[in-house]
Amino acid sequence: MKENLRRIGTWARRQGEHFDLYLHALPQRTRLTLIFAILALLSVTLLFICGSIYRIGRNDGFNARRIDTTREFTPPFPETGPRCR
């Protein structure tokens, strides 16, 4: 197990070095544009996550009003027998 973790760590470091070399090969303006695009993507994702958490925490009963299965439920067996009396 330790050997596998060491190999994964080595692989991750190598990938980081490759990415670093790739970024340094790009012009400064392209690097800044790429960084700002990544930050914008992360911020939009964070807004969606926070909005979802807020909607869950608000608990306004939206799902309870929309999904009302108690009225449509029909028992699978007839209500006869010793248990139903």
mmCIF file of C-alpha atoms in Angstrom:
data_model
loop_
_atom_site.group_PDB
_atom_site.id
_atom_site.type_symbol
_atom_site.label_atom_id
_atom_site.label_comp_id
_atom_site.label_asym_id
_atom_site.label_seq_id
_atom_site.Cartn_x
_atom_site.Cartn_y
_atom_site.Cartn_z
ATOM 1 C CA MET A 1 0.000 0.000 0.000
ATOM 2 C CA LYS A 2 2.811 2.409 0.868
ATOM 3 C CA GLU A 3 4.482 1.614 -2.431
ATOM 4 C CA ASN A 4 1.312 2.482 -4.345
ATOM 5 C CA LEU A 5 0.931 5.770 -2.462
ATOM 6 C CA ARG A 6 4.548 6.641 -3.225
ATOM 7 C CA ARG A 7 4.025 5.894 -6.921
ATOM 8 C CA ILE A 8 0.892 8.029 -7.031
ATOM 9 C CA GLY A 9 2.734 10.887 -5.317
ATOM 10 C CA THR A 10 5.603 10.630 -7.796
ATOM 11 C CA TRP A 11 3.171 10.615 -10.713
ATOM 12 C CA ALA A 12 1.337 13.673 -9.342
ATOM 13 C CA ARG A 13 4.605 15.594 -8.924
ATOM 14 C CA ARG A 14 5.605 14.741 -12.485
ATOM 15 C CA GLN A 15 2.251 15.932 -13.792
ATOM 16 C CA GLY A 16 2.689 19.182 -11.880
ATOM 17 C CA GLU A 17 6.110 19.669 -13.444
ATOM 18 C CA HIS A 18 4.697 19.025 -16.927
ATOM 19 C CA PHE A 19 1.893 21.517 -16.326
ATOM 20 C CA ASP A 20 4.391 24.073 -15.004
ATOM 21 C CA LEU A 21 6.569 23.679 -18.116
ATOM 22 C CA TYR A 22 3.490 24.037 -20.319
ATOM 23 C CA LEU A 23 2.426 27.236 -18.553
ATOM 24 C CA HIS A 24 5.886 28.785 -18.786
ATOM 25 C CA ALA A 25 5.888 28.146 -22.541
ATOM 26 C CA LEU A 26 2.764 30.280 -22.964
ATOM 27 C CA PRO A 27 2.869 34.067 -23.355
ATOM 28 C CA GLN A 28 2.125 36.186 -20.275
ATOM 29 C CA ARG A 29 -1.234 37.434 -21.596
ATOM 30 C CA THR A 30 -2.427 33.889 -22.359
ATOM 31 C CA ARG A 31 -1.407 32.717 -18.893
ATOM 32 C CA LEU A 32 -3.367 35.532 -17.249
ATOM 33 C CA THR A 33 -6.395 34.805 -19.416
ATOM 34 C CA LEU A 34 -6.216 31.122 -18.520
ATOM 35 C CA ILE A 35 -5.914 31.865 -14.814
ATOM 36 C CA PHE A 36 -8.855 34.297 -14.871
ATOM 37 C CA ALA A 37 -10.970 31.798 -16.812
ATOM 38 C CA ILE A 38 -10.239 29.111 -14.217
ATOM 39 C CA LEU A 39 -11.088 31.515 -11.387
ATOM 40 C CA ALA A 40 -14.344 32.503 -13.112
ATOM 41 C CA LEU A 41 -15.299 28.848 -13.572
ATOM 42 C CA LEU A 42 -14.573 28.094 -9.921
ATOM 43 C CA SER A 43 -16.568 31.104 -8.721
ATOM 44 C CA VAL A 44 -19.610 30.164 -10.817
ATOM 45 C CA THR A 45 -19.407 26.617 -9.486
ATOM 46 C CA LEU A 46 -19.181 27.950 -5.941
ATOM 47 C CA LEU A 47 -22.252 30.133 -6.497
ATOM 48 C CA PHE A 48 -24.273 27.127 -7.655
ATOM 49 C CA ILE A 49 -23.110 25.065 -4.683
ATOM 50 C CA CYS A 50 -23.919 27.812 -2.172
ATOM 51 C CA GLY A 51 -27.308 28.387 -3.803
ATOM 52 C CA SER A 52 -28.136 24.702 -3.536
ATOM 53 C CA ILE A 53 -27.094 24.572 0.108
ATOM 54 C CA TYR A 54 -29.155 27.679 0.846
ATOM 55 C CA ARG A 55 -32.201 26.178 -0.868
ATOM 56 C CA ILE A 56 -31.822 22.941 1.116
ATOM 57 C CA GLY A 57 -31.371 24.819 4.397
ATOM 58 C CA ARG A 58 -34.317 27.105 3.765
ATOM 59 C CA ASN A 59 -36.729 24.142 3.919
ATOM 60 C CA ASP A 60 -39.716 26.000 2.523
ATOM 61 C CA GLY A 61 -41.571 22.787 1.798
ATOM 62 C CA PHE A 62 -41.269 23.072 -1.979
ATOM 63 C CA ASN A 63 -40.585 19.380 -2.438
ATOM 64 C CA ALA A 64 -43.275 18.414 0.065
ATOM 65 C CA ARG A 65 -45.894 20.393 -1.867
ATOM 66 C CA ARG A 66 -44.781 19.077 -5.201
ATOM 67 C CA ILE A 67 -44.387 15.398 -4.365
ATOM 68 C CA ASP A 68 -47.494 14.245 -2.548
ATOM 69 C CA THR A 69 -47.628 10.482 -2.920
ATOM 70 C CA THR A 70 -49.925 9.770 0.019
ATOM 71 C CA ARG A 71 -53.056 10.543 -1.988
ATOM 72 C CA GLU A 72 -52.096 8.303 -4.907
ATOM 73 C CA PHE A 73 -51.093 5.280 -2.836
ATOM 74 C CA THR A 74 -53.194 2.186 -3.217
ATOM 75 C CA PRO A 75 -52.467 -0.806 -1.000
ATOM 76 C CA PRO A 76 -51.208 -3.824 -2.918
ATOM 77 C CA PHE A 77 -53.407 -6.271 -0.971
ATOM 78 C CA PRO A 78 -57.098 -6.077 -0.060
ATOM 79 C CA GLU A 79 -57.838 -4.844 3.422
ATOM 80 C CA THR A 80 -59.332 -8.103 4.639
ATOM 81 C CA GLY A 81 -57.980 -10.650 6.990
ATOM 82 C CA PRO A 82 -57.234 -11.000 10.699
ATOM 83 C CA ARG A 83 -54.736 -8.085 10.827
ATOM 84 C CA CYS A 84 -57.123 -5.470 9.461
ATOM 85 C CA ARG A 85 -59.971 -6.111 11.885
#
